[in-house]
Each structure stands twice: as structure tokens, then as C-alpha cells.
Coordinates of C-alpha atoms in Angstrom, one line a residue:
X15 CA 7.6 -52.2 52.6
X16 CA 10.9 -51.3 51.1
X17 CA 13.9 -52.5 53.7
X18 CA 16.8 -49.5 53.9
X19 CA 19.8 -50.5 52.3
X20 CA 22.5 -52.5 54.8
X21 CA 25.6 -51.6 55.4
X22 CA 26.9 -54.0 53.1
X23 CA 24.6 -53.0 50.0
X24 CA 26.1 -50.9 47.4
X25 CA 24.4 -47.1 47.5
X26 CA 22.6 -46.6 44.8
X27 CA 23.8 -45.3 41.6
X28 CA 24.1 -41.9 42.1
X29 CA 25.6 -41.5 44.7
X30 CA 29.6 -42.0 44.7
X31 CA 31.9 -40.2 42.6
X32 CA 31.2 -42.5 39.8
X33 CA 27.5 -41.8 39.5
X34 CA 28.2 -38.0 39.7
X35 CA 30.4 -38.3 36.3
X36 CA 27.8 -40.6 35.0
X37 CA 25.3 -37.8 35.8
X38 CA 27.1 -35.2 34.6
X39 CA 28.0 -36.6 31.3
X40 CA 23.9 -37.7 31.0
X41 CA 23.2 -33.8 31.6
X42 CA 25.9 -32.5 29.5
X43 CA 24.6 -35.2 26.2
X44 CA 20.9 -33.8 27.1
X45 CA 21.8 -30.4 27.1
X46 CA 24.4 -30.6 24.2
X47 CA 21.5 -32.6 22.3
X48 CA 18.6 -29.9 23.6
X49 CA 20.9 -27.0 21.8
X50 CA 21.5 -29.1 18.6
X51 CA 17.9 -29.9 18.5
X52 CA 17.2 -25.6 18.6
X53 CA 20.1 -25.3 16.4
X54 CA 18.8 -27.9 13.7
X55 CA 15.2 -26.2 14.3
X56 CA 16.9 -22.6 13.2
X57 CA 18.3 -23.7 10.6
X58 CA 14.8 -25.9 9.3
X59 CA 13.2 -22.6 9.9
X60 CA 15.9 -20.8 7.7
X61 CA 14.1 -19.9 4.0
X62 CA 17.7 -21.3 2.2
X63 CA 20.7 -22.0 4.0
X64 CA 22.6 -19.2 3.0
X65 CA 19.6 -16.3 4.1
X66 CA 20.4 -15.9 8.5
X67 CA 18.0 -13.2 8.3
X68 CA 15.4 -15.2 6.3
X69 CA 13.0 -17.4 8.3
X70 CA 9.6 -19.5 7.5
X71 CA 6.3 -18.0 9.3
X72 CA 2.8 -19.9 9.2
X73 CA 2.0 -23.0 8.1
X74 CA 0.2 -24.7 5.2
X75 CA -0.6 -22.8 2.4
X76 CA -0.5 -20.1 4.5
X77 CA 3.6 -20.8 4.8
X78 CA 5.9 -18.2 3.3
X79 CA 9.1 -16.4 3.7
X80 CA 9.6 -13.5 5.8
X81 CA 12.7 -11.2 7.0
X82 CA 15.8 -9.4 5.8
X83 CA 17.9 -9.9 3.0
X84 CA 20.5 -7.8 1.6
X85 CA 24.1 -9.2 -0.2
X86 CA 22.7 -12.9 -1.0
X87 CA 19.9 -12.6 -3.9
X88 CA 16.8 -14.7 -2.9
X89 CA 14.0 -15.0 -5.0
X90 CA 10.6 -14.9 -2.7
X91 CA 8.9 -16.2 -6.0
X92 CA 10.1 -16.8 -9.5
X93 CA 8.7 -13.5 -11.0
X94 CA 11.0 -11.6 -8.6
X95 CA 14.3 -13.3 -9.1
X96 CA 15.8 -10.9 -11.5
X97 CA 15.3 -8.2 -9.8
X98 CA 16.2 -9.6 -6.6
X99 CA 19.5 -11.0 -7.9
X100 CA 20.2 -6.9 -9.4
X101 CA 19.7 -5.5 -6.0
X102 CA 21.9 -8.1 -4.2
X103 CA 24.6 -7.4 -6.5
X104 CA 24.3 -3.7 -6.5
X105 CA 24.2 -3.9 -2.8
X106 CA 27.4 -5.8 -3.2
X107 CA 29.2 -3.5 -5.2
X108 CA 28.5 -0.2 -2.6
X109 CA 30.0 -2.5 0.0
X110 CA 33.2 -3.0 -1.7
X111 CA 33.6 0.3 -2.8
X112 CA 33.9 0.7 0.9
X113 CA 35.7 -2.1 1.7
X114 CA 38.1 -2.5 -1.1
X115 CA 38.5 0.2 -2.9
X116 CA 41.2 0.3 -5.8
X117 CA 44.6 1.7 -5.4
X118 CA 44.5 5.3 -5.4
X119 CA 40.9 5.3 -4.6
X120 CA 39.0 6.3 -1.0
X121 CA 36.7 3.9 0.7
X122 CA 33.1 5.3 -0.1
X123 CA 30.6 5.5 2.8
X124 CA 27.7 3.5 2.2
X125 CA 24.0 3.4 4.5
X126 CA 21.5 1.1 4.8
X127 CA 17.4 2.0 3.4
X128 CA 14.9 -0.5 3.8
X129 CA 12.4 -1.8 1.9
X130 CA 9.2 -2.9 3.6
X131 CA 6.8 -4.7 1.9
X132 CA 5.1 -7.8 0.9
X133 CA 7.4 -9.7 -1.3
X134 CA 4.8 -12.6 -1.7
X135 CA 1.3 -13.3 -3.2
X136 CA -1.8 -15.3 -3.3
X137 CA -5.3 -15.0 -4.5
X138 CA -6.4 -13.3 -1.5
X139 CA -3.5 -10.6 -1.2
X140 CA -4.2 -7.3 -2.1
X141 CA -1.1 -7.1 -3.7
X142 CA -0.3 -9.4 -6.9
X143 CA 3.3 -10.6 -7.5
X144 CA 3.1 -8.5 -11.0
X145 CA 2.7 -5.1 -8.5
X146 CA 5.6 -6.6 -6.2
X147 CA 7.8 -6.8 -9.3
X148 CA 7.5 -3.6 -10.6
X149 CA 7.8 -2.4 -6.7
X150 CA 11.0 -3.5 -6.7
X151 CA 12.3 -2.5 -10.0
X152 CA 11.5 1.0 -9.0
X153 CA 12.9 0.7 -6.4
X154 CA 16.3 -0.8 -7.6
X155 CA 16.2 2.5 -10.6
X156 CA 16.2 4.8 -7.3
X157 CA 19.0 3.2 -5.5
X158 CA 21.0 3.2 -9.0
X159 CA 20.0 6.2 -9.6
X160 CA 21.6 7.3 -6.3
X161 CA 25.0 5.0 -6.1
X162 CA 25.1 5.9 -10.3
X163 CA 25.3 2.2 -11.5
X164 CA 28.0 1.4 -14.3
X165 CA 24.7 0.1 -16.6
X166 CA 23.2 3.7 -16.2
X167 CA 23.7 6.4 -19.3
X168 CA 26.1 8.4 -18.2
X169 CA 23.4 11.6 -18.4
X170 CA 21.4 9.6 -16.6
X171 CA 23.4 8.1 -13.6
X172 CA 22.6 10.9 -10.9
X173 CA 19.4 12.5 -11.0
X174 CA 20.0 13.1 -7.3
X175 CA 22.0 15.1 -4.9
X176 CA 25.0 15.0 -4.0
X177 CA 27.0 11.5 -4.4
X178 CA 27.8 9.7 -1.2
X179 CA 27.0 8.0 0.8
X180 CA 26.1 5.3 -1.6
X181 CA 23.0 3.2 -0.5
X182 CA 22.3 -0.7 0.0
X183 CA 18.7 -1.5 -0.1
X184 CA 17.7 -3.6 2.0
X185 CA 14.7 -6.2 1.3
X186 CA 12.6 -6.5 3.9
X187 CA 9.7 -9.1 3.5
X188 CA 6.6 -9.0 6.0
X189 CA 4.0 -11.5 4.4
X190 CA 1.6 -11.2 1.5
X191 CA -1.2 -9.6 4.3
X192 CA 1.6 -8.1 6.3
X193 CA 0.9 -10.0 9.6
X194 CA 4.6 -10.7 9.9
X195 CA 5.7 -7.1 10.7
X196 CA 6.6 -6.9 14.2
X197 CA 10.0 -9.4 13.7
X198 CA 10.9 -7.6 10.9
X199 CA 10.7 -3.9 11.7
X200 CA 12.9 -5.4 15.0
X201 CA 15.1 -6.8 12.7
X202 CA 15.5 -3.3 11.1
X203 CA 15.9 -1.9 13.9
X204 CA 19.0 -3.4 14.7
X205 CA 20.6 -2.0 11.6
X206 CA 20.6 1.0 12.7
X207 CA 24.0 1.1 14.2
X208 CA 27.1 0.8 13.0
X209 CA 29.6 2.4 10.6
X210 CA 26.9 1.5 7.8
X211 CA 23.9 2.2 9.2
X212 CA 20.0 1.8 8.5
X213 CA 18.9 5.4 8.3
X214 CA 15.1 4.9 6.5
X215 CA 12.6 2.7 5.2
X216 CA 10.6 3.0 2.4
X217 CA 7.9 0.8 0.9
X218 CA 5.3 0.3 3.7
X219 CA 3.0 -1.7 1.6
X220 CA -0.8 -0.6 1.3
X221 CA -3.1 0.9 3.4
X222 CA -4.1 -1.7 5.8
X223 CA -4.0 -2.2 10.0
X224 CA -0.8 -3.7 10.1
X225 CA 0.8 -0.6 8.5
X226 CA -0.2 2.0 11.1
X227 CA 1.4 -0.8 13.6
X228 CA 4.6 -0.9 11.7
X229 CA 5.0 2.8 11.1
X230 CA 4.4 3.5 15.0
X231 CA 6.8 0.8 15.9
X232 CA 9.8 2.4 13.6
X233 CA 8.4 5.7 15.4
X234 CA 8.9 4.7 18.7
X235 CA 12.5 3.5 17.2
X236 CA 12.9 7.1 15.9
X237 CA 13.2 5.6 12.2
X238 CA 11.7 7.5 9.6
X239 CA 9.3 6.1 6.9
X240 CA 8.5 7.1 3.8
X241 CA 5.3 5.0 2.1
X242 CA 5.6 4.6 -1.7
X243 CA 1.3 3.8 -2.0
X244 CA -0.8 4.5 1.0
X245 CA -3.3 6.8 0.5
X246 CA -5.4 6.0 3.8
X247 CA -6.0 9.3 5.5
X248 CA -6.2 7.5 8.9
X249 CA -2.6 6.0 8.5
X250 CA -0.8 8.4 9.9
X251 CA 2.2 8.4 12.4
X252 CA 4.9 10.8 13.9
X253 CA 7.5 9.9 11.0
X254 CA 5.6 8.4 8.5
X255 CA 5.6 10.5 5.3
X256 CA 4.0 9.7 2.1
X257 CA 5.0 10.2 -1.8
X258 CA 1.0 9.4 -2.7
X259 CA -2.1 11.7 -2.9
X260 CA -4.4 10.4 0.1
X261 CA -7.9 9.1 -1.1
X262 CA -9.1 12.4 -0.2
X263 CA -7.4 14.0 -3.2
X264 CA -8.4 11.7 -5.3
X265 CA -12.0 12.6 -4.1
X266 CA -11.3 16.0 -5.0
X267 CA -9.9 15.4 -8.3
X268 CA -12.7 13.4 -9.3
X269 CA -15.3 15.9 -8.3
X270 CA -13.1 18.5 -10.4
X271 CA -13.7 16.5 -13.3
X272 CA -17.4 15.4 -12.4
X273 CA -18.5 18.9 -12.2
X274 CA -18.1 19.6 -15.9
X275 CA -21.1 16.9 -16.3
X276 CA -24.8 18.4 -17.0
X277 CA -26.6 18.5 -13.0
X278 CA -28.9 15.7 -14.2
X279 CA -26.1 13.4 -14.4
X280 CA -24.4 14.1 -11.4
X281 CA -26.4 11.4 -9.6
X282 CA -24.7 8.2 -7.9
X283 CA -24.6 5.4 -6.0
X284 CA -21.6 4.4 -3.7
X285 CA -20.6 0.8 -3.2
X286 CA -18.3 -0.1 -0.8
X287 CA -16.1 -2.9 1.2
X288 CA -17.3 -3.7 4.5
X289 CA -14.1 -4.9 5.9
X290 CA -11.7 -3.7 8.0
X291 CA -9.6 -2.0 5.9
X292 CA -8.3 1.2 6.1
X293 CA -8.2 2.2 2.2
X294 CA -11.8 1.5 1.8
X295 CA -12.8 3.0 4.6
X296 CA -10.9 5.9 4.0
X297 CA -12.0 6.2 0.3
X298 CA -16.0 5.4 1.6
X299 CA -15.8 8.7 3.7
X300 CA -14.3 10.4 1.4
X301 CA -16.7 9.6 -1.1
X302 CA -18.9 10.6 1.5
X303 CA -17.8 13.9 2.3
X304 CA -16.7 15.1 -1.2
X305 CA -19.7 13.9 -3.1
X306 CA -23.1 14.2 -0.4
X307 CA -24.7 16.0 -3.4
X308 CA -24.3 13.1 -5.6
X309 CA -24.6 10.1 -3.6
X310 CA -27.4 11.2 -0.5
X311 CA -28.6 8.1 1.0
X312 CA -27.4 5.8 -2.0
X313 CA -25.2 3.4 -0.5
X314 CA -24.7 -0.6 -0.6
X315 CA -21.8 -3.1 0.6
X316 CA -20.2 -5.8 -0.1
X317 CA -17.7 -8.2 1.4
X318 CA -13.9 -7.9 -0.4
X319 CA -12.2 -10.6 -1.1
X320 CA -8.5 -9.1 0.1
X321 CA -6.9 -10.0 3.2
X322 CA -6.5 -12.8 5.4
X323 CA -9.9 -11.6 7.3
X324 CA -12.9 -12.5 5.3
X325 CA -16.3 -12.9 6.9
X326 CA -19.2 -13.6 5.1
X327 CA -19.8 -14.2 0.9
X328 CA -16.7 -12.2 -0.9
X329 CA -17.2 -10.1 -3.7
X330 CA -20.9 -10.7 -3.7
X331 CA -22.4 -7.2 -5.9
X332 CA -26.5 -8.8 -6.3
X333 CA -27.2 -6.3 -3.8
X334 CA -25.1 -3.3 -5.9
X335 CA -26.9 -4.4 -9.5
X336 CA -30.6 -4.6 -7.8
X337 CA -30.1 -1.0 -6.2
X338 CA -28.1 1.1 -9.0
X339 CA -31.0 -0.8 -11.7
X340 CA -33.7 0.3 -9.4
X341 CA -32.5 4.2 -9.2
X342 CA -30.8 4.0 -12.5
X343 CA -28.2 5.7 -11.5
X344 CA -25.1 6.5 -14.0
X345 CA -22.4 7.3 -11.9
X346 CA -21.1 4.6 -9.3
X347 CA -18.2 5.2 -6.6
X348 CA -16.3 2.2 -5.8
X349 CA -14.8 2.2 -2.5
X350 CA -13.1 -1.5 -2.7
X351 CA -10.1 -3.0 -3.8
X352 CA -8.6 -3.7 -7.3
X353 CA -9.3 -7.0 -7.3
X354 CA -12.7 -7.1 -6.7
X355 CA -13.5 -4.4 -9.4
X356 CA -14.0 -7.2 -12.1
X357 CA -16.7 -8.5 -10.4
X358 CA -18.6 -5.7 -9.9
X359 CA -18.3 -4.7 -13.9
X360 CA -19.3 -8.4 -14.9
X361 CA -22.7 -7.8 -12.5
X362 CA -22.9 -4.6 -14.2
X363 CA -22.4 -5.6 -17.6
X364 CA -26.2 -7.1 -17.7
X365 CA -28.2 -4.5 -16.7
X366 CA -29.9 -4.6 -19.7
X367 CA -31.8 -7.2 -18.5
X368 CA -33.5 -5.1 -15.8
X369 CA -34.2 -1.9 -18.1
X370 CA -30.7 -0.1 -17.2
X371 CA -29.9 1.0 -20.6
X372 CA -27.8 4.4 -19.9
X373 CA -23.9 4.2 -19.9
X374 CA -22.1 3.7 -16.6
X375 CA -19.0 5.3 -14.7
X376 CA -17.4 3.6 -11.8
X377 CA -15.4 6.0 -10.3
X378 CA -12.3 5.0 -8.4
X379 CA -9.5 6.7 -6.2
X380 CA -6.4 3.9 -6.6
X381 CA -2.9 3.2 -7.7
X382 CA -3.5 0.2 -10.4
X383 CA -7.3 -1.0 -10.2
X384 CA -7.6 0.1 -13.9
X385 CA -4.4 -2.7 -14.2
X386 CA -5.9 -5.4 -12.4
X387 CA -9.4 -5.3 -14.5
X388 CA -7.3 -5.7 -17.3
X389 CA -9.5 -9.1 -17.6
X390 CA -12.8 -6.7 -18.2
X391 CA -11.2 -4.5 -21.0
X392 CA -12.9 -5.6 -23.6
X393 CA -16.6 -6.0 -21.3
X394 CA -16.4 -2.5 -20.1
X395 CA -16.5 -1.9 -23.9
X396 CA -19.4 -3.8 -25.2
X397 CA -21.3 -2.9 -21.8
X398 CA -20.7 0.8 -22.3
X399 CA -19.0 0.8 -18.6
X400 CA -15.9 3.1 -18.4
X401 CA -13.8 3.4 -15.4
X402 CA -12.8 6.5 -14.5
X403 CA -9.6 6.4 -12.1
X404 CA -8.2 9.1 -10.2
X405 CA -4.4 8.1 -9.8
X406 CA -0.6 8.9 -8.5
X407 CA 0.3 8.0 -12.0
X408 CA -0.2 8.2 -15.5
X409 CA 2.7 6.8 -17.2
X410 CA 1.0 5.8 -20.8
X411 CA 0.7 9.6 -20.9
X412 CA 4.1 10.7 -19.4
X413 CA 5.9 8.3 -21.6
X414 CA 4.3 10.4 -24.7
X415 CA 5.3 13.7 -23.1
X416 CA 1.0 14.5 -22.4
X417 CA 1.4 16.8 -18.9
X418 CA 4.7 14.3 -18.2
X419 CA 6.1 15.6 -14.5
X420 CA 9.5 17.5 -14.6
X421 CA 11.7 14.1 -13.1
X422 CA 9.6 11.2 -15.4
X423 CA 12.2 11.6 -18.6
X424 CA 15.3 10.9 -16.3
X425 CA 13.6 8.3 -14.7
X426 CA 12.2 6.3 -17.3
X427 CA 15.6 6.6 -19.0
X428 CA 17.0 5.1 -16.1
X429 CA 14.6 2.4 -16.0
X430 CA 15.1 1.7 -19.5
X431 CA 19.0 1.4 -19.6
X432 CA 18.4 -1.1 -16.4
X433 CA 17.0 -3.3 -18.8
X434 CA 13.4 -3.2 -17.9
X435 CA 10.4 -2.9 -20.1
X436 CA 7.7 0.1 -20.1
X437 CA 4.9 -2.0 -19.6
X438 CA 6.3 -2.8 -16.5
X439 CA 5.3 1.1 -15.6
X440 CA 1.9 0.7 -16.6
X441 CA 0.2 -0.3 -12.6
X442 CA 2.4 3.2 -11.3
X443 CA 4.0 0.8 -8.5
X444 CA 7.4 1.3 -10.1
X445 CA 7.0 4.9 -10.2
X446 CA 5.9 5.2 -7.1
X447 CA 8.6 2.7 -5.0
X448 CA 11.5 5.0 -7.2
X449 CA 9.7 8.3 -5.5
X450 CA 9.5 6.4 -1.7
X451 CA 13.6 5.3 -2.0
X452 CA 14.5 8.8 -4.0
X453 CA 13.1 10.9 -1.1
X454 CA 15.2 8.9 1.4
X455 CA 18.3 9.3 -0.7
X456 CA 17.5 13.1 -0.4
X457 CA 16.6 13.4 3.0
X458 CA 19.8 11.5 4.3
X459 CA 22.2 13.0 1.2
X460 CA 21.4 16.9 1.9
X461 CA 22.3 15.8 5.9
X462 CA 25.6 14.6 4.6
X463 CA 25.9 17.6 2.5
X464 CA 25.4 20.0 5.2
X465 CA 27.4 18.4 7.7
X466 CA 30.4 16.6 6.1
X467 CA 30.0 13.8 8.3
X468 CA 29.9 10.0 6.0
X469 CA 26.5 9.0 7.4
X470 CA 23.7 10.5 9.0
X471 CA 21.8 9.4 11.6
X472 CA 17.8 8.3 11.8
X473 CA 16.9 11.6 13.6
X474 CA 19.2 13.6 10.9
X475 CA 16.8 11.8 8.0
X476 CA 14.0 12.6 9.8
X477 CA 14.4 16.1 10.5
X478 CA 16.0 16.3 6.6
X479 CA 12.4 15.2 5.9
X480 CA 10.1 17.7 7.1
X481 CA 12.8 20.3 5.4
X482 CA 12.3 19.1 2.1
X483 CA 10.8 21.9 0.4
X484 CA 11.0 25.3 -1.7
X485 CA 14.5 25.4 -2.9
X486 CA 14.9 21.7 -1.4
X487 CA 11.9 20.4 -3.5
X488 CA 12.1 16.5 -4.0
X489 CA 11.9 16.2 -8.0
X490 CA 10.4 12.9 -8.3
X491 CA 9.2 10.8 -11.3
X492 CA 5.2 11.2 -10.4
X493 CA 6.0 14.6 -9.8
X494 CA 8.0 17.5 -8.0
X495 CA 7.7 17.3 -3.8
X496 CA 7.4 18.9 -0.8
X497 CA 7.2 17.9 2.6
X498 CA 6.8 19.8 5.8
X499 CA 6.1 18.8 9.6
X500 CA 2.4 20.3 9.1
X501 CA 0.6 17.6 6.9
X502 CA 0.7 14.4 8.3
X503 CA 3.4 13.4 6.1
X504 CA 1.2 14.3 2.9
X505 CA 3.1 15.4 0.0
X506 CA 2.2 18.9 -1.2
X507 CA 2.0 19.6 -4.9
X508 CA 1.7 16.2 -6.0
X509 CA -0.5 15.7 -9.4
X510 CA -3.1 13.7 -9.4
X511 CA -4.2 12.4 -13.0
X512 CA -7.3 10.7 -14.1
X513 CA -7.3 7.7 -16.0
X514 CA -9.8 6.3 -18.3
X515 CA -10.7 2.8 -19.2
X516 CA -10.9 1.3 -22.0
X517 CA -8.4 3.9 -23.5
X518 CA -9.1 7.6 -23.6
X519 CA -7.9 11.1 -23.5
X520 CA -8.7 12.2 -19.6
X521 CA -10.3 15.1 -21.5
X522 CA -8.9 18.9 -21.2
X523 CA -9.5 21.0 -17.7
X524 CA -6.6 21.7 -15.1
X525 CA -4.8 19.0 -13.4
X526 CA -5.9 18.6 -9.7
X527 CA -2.7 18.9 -7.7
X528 CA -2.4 17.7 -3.9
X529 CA -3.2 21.2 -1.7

């Protein structure tokens, strides 16, 4: 049993003023060490040294960069450095036009437009780093377009109204399936204030989940968004607006087309993604409700092979070539992704074997599938399979002048003198990204023309937005439109072309335009 100290022991250490500083000094070195150790595990998580906003999110190969970057170039993969390293500078340039001026010369107002999207890839991401590029370069043509870049023909350089404020886009990366969007939207959310605020974002990546999440998120932070590709006609939100036809018009203006065929053609089967995604889903019921006469009961899945949510064998058509052999059927609607359509020509390209000798159509409602079965071009060919895509774009034809919209000639100009080559412009996502940023520029410039104040605010943008029609028409490169607060953020009058593959005139007939 432990005797108490006598009253000639010495107390214990820490007791007495000298094991107080002793104690206090331990506590202070653990506490000092405790913040350098969360200091030195911020800066491990940093993506480079010089990128605050720029952090590391899961782990393995599932590791990549996520977050906000705007004056210091990074390159999320090599294909993108380029670009990225033009944005960063041009972003630089609006600021010191602000900040340092020239003698003589006023400090020009500048705001903030964010881009959100994936700015990585893998083999499982619906987006390939080809599609991000060309996102980007759109993008960047729009935002020089707007600030009139020195490397711009001077005929060129506006192609938009008014002239300040000048705009610094903003990158905003969210992961290759967009899992990482709740940090980021946060992190754009906290631009909003400020002399140089953020006032939109464009971009929005593709039609999945995650999107409706971030949209309502920058909703509930009164932000407004303008999406460059979604076509998903359950991704809606309060101020989510959209440059693309939803995969309902693209229904329509396939059936527009289809119609012309004799009645005893007019007899398909629908294959579709079973996932959890809202493009297919979207584009299955519309399918659905567009073409009941055609498809009935004729229906078969399979399991994509986008996303980071995969159950069961991906991209798996044995069930698809059994059925559309069986009921011979000549016309096939796709409701899947771009990457999986390669598959499902290969299974379809030996149907010979199971008495199947009539041509094939798969039909598809999609911004680049006919790009990313580029692999198939010359199968489709000897298998007498064409794909017939109804699309937000058509640039081989515009860049010929064939039923070219009003704004494509300035833009491609633009895109040209930036130093960027047409086949770049070949998957629409360039197109497309220049539409999402040049509505923002004319949502937030017509506030700043009506008000005279230097910047507008999120809610001005916003209401700017739903006002941007009739003599206030948007005229973008994929065509001229309008928005209003009565279509889910659907863009009225947009075209919608139809694309053949391998190589063909879409044939004559009037050009389906969104209602």
C-alpha cells in the first residue's frame, strides 16, 4: 500500500511553480506540434503548393484533384494544360486591368463565372479528357469573346453586349463522377462577395445525381446556373437553366425524321442502361413516350459501364443481339451512354450469323456518342449499321455554311484566331460550354447596362435570366436563345440537328427546333 508523502518528501512534480512551467511549456510544444501537424497535413493535401484552393479527395486510383482555381494555371491532366495556362492568364489580365490600369486609363470592373465540371478522367467516367478539353476551350472563346482578348480579330473581339464588366472564369473541378461537389459549390459560394464577385456558374457537367444536388445547393445560395450539356428532363432546379435541347426533343426530332420511313419499317426495339442515371432514364422514357407505336413491348437492358456505381456485368448486349435477331427488327433506340455504344455495334455487327440480314439504325438522343464510336466507323460500314444521332450540334455542317446558326461564323472565328483547331468542335462540347459562359455574360452585362452599377449581383443574373428573350434573344453559336421563368430553364428555339454515321447528308425535311 502506497505510504503518503512525509513532510520532508519533495511534492511531486507537478506541483510547485516549477512543474506548472514545465507543464505549460509540455502543453504549449503539444499544441504548437498538434497545429504544425494539421498545417503540414493541409498543405500534403494541397494538389501543388501554389493552388490554396486545390486539394486531393479519395484515395488510390480513385485519387484526384478537386476545387478552385483561378490566376495560377494548373493542369488537372496533361491534355488540359494549354488551355488551362490561357484561362489563368486571361484571368490575370482582367484583374490588372482593374488593379493597375495605365496612366490615363480607368480601372475596369471585373466579376467572377464559374465553371463546374469534371476536369478529370478515367475509363469509367462518362466524360473523356478529349470532351473536357474542348469544354474548356469553349469556354475560354466565350470569356474572350466577352473581355475582347488582344489575340481576337478585331471583327471578332465582341460578339456580346455591352463591354464591362470583364469576366474571370473560374475553374472549378468536382471529380471525374462528380462525387466531390458539395466542397466545391461551398467554395463558390464564398466568392460571391466582394468588389469582384462570383455572379454565375456555368458548366454543370452531364446529366447525373450529383448534378440535381449541386444545382439545388447553388439554389438555396440564390446562384444561378446555367448547364452547357444536360439534357435530363428530371434535372431541374429553381435557377438552373440550360443551353441544350432536353432528351425529349431529341425524341421528337428523331420521330420527325423517322416518320418519313415506309409503316413497315417503323418497327423497333429499345435497349437501355439499367443504372441510376438520370440521362438514360430520361432518354428510356422518352423513347417510351414518343415512340409507343414503334417500340410496344420491345425492350432489353443492359448494365453501363459509366460511373463509379456499377453492379452487375457492364456493357453486356447478348441479351440485345438474341432479341432484335429474334424480331428482326431494323430500327434500335439506344438509351445508354457514349461509351458503351461500341459495344453494342460490335454485338450487332454479326447478326448475320443468326439470319439478321436487313440494315440497322441505332437511334440516339446525345451530345458526342457519334464521337466516342469513332473506334466502330469503319464496322458500322461493312455491317451496314448507321447511327442516326439527334444532337445540340452539328459543326461539320455549320463550318460548311449547311443550315449554320446565325452566332456559329463569329464564334468559330473566335475559336480559330485563339489558336485552336476545328476538329476540336467535332464532339459539340466546345460549342456548347461557349453557349453556357455567353449566356452568363449576357444575363449579368444587360444588368450592368440597365443599371450603371460595375457589378451585378447573383439575384440581378438571375432575374437577367428568365428576361432573356424577344428583343433580348441570346445569339449563341448552336443557335439563337430564349429563356423565360416558364420552362424549367429549357431553352426555346434551339435547333436540334441530326447526325449520321458513317458520313452522310441528314437528308432534306425541316429542322426540328426546341418548342
Amino acid at each position: 500500500m502506497p505510504m503518503p508523502p512525509g513532510p520532508d518528501d519533495p511534492p511531486p512534480w507537478w506541483k510547485g511553480w516549477p512543474g506548472l512551467a514545465a507543464l505549460v511549456l509540455v502543453l504549449a510544444l503539444l499544441a504548437g506540434g498538434a497545429f504544425w501537424l494539421l498545417g503540414t497535413d493541409e498543405e500534403e493535401d494541397r494538389c501543388a503548393d501554389d493552388q490554396p484552393g486545390l486539394v486531393w479527395a479519395g484515395s488510390g486510383r480513385d485519387r484526384e484533384c478537386i476545387g478552385v482555381v483561378n490566376e495560377t494555371a494548373y493542369a488537372f491532366a496533361p491534355e488540359l494544360k494549354e488551355v488551362t495556362e490561357k484561362i489563368a492568364a486571361e484571368n490575370r489580365r482582367v484583374r490588372d486591368q482593374w488593379e493597375k490600369p495605365g496612366e490615363g486609363r480607368t480601372p475596369v470592373p471585373y466579376v467572377k463565372v464559374g465553371l463546374l465540371t469534371p476536369m478529370t478522367a478515367s475509363d469509367s467516367s462518362v466524360l473523356p479528357i478529349e470532351e473536357i478539353r474542348s469544354s474548356l476551350e469553349g469556354a475560354y472563346t466565350a470569356q474572350c469573346r466577352a473581355n475582347a482578348c488582344p489575340s481576337l480579330s478585331a471583327v471578332n473581339a465582341t460578339g456580346v453586349h455591352g463591354r464591362t464588366p470583364q469576366v474571370q472564369l473560374v475553374l472549378a473541378s468536382e471529380g471525374r463522377n462528380q462525387l466531390h461537389w458539395k466542397p466545391v459549390v461551398e467554395r463558390l459560394a464564398d466568392m460571391t462577395g466582394g468588389a469582384h464577385p462570383l455572379v454565375a456558374v456555368a458548366g454543370m457537367g452531364v446529366s447525373v445525381p450529383e448534378t440535381q444536388s449541386a444545382a439545388d445547393e447553388l439554389a438555396k445560395r440564390k446562384i444561378p446556373a446555367i448547364g452547357a450539356v444536360l439534357t435530363a428532363t428530371n434535372v431541374n432546379s429553381e435557377r438552373l437553366f440550360k443551353v441544350s435541347p432536353s432528351n425529349t426533343d431529341y425524341a421528337k426530332a428523331l420521330r420527325q425524321r423517322l416518320d418519313r420511313l415506309p409503316a413497315e419499317q417503323r418497327r423497333g426495339y429499345l435497349v437501355f442502361d439499367s443504372r441510376d442515371d438520370n440521362y438514360v432514364r430520361t432518354m428510356r422514357k422518352a423513347y417510351d413516350d414518343v415512340f409507343a407505336d414503334y417500340i410496344d413491348k420491345r425492350r432489353v437492358s443492359f448494365v453501363g459501364t459509366t460511373g463509379p456505381r456499377t453492379d452487375g456485368v457492364p456493357s453486356l448486349f447478348f441479351n440485345a443481339f438474341n432479341n432484335i435477331c429474334l424480331t428482326k427488327s431494323e430500327l434500335v433506340f439506344y438509351a445508354g451512354r457514349g461509351r458503351d455504344l461500341s459495344d453494342l455495334v460490335r454485338s450487332l455487327s454479326s447478326r448475320s450469323q443468326c439470319g439478321h440480314d436487313k440494315p440497322i439504325t441505332i437511334l440516339a438522343g446525345s451530345q458526342g456518342a457519334v464521337q466516342q464510336a469513332n473506334d466502330v466507323m469503319g464496322l458500322l460500314k461493312d455491317s451496314r449499321i448507321t447511327i442516326m444521332q439527334a444532337s445540340a450540334t452539328s459543326t461539320e455542317q455549320w463550318i460548311k455554311g449547311v443550315e449554320a446558326p446565325s452566332g456559329f461564323k463569329s464564334f468559330h472565328q473566335s475559336f480559330r484566331d485563339l489558336k485552336f483547331p476545328d476538329k476540336e468542335l467535332a464532339d459539340g462540347y466546345a460549342v456548347m460550354h461557349h453557349d453556357s459562359v455567353l449566356t452568363a455574360v449576357w444575363a449579368l452585362r444587360m444588368v450592368t447596362g440597365q443599371t450603371g452599377r460595375e457589378t451585378p449581383s447573383v439575384q440581378d443574373v438571375y432575374n437577367q435570366l428568365t428576361n432573356l428573350h424577344d428583343a433580348a434573344v441570346v445569339p449563341a453559336a448552336s443557335g439563337d436563345l430564349s429563356f423565360d421563368d416558364a420552362s424549367d430553364g429549357w431553352p426555346h428555339n434551339k435547333p436540334v440537328p441530326i447526325i449520321l454515321a458513317p458520313g452522310g447528308s441528314p437528308g432534306s425535311g425541316p429542322l426540328y427546333k426546341t418548342p
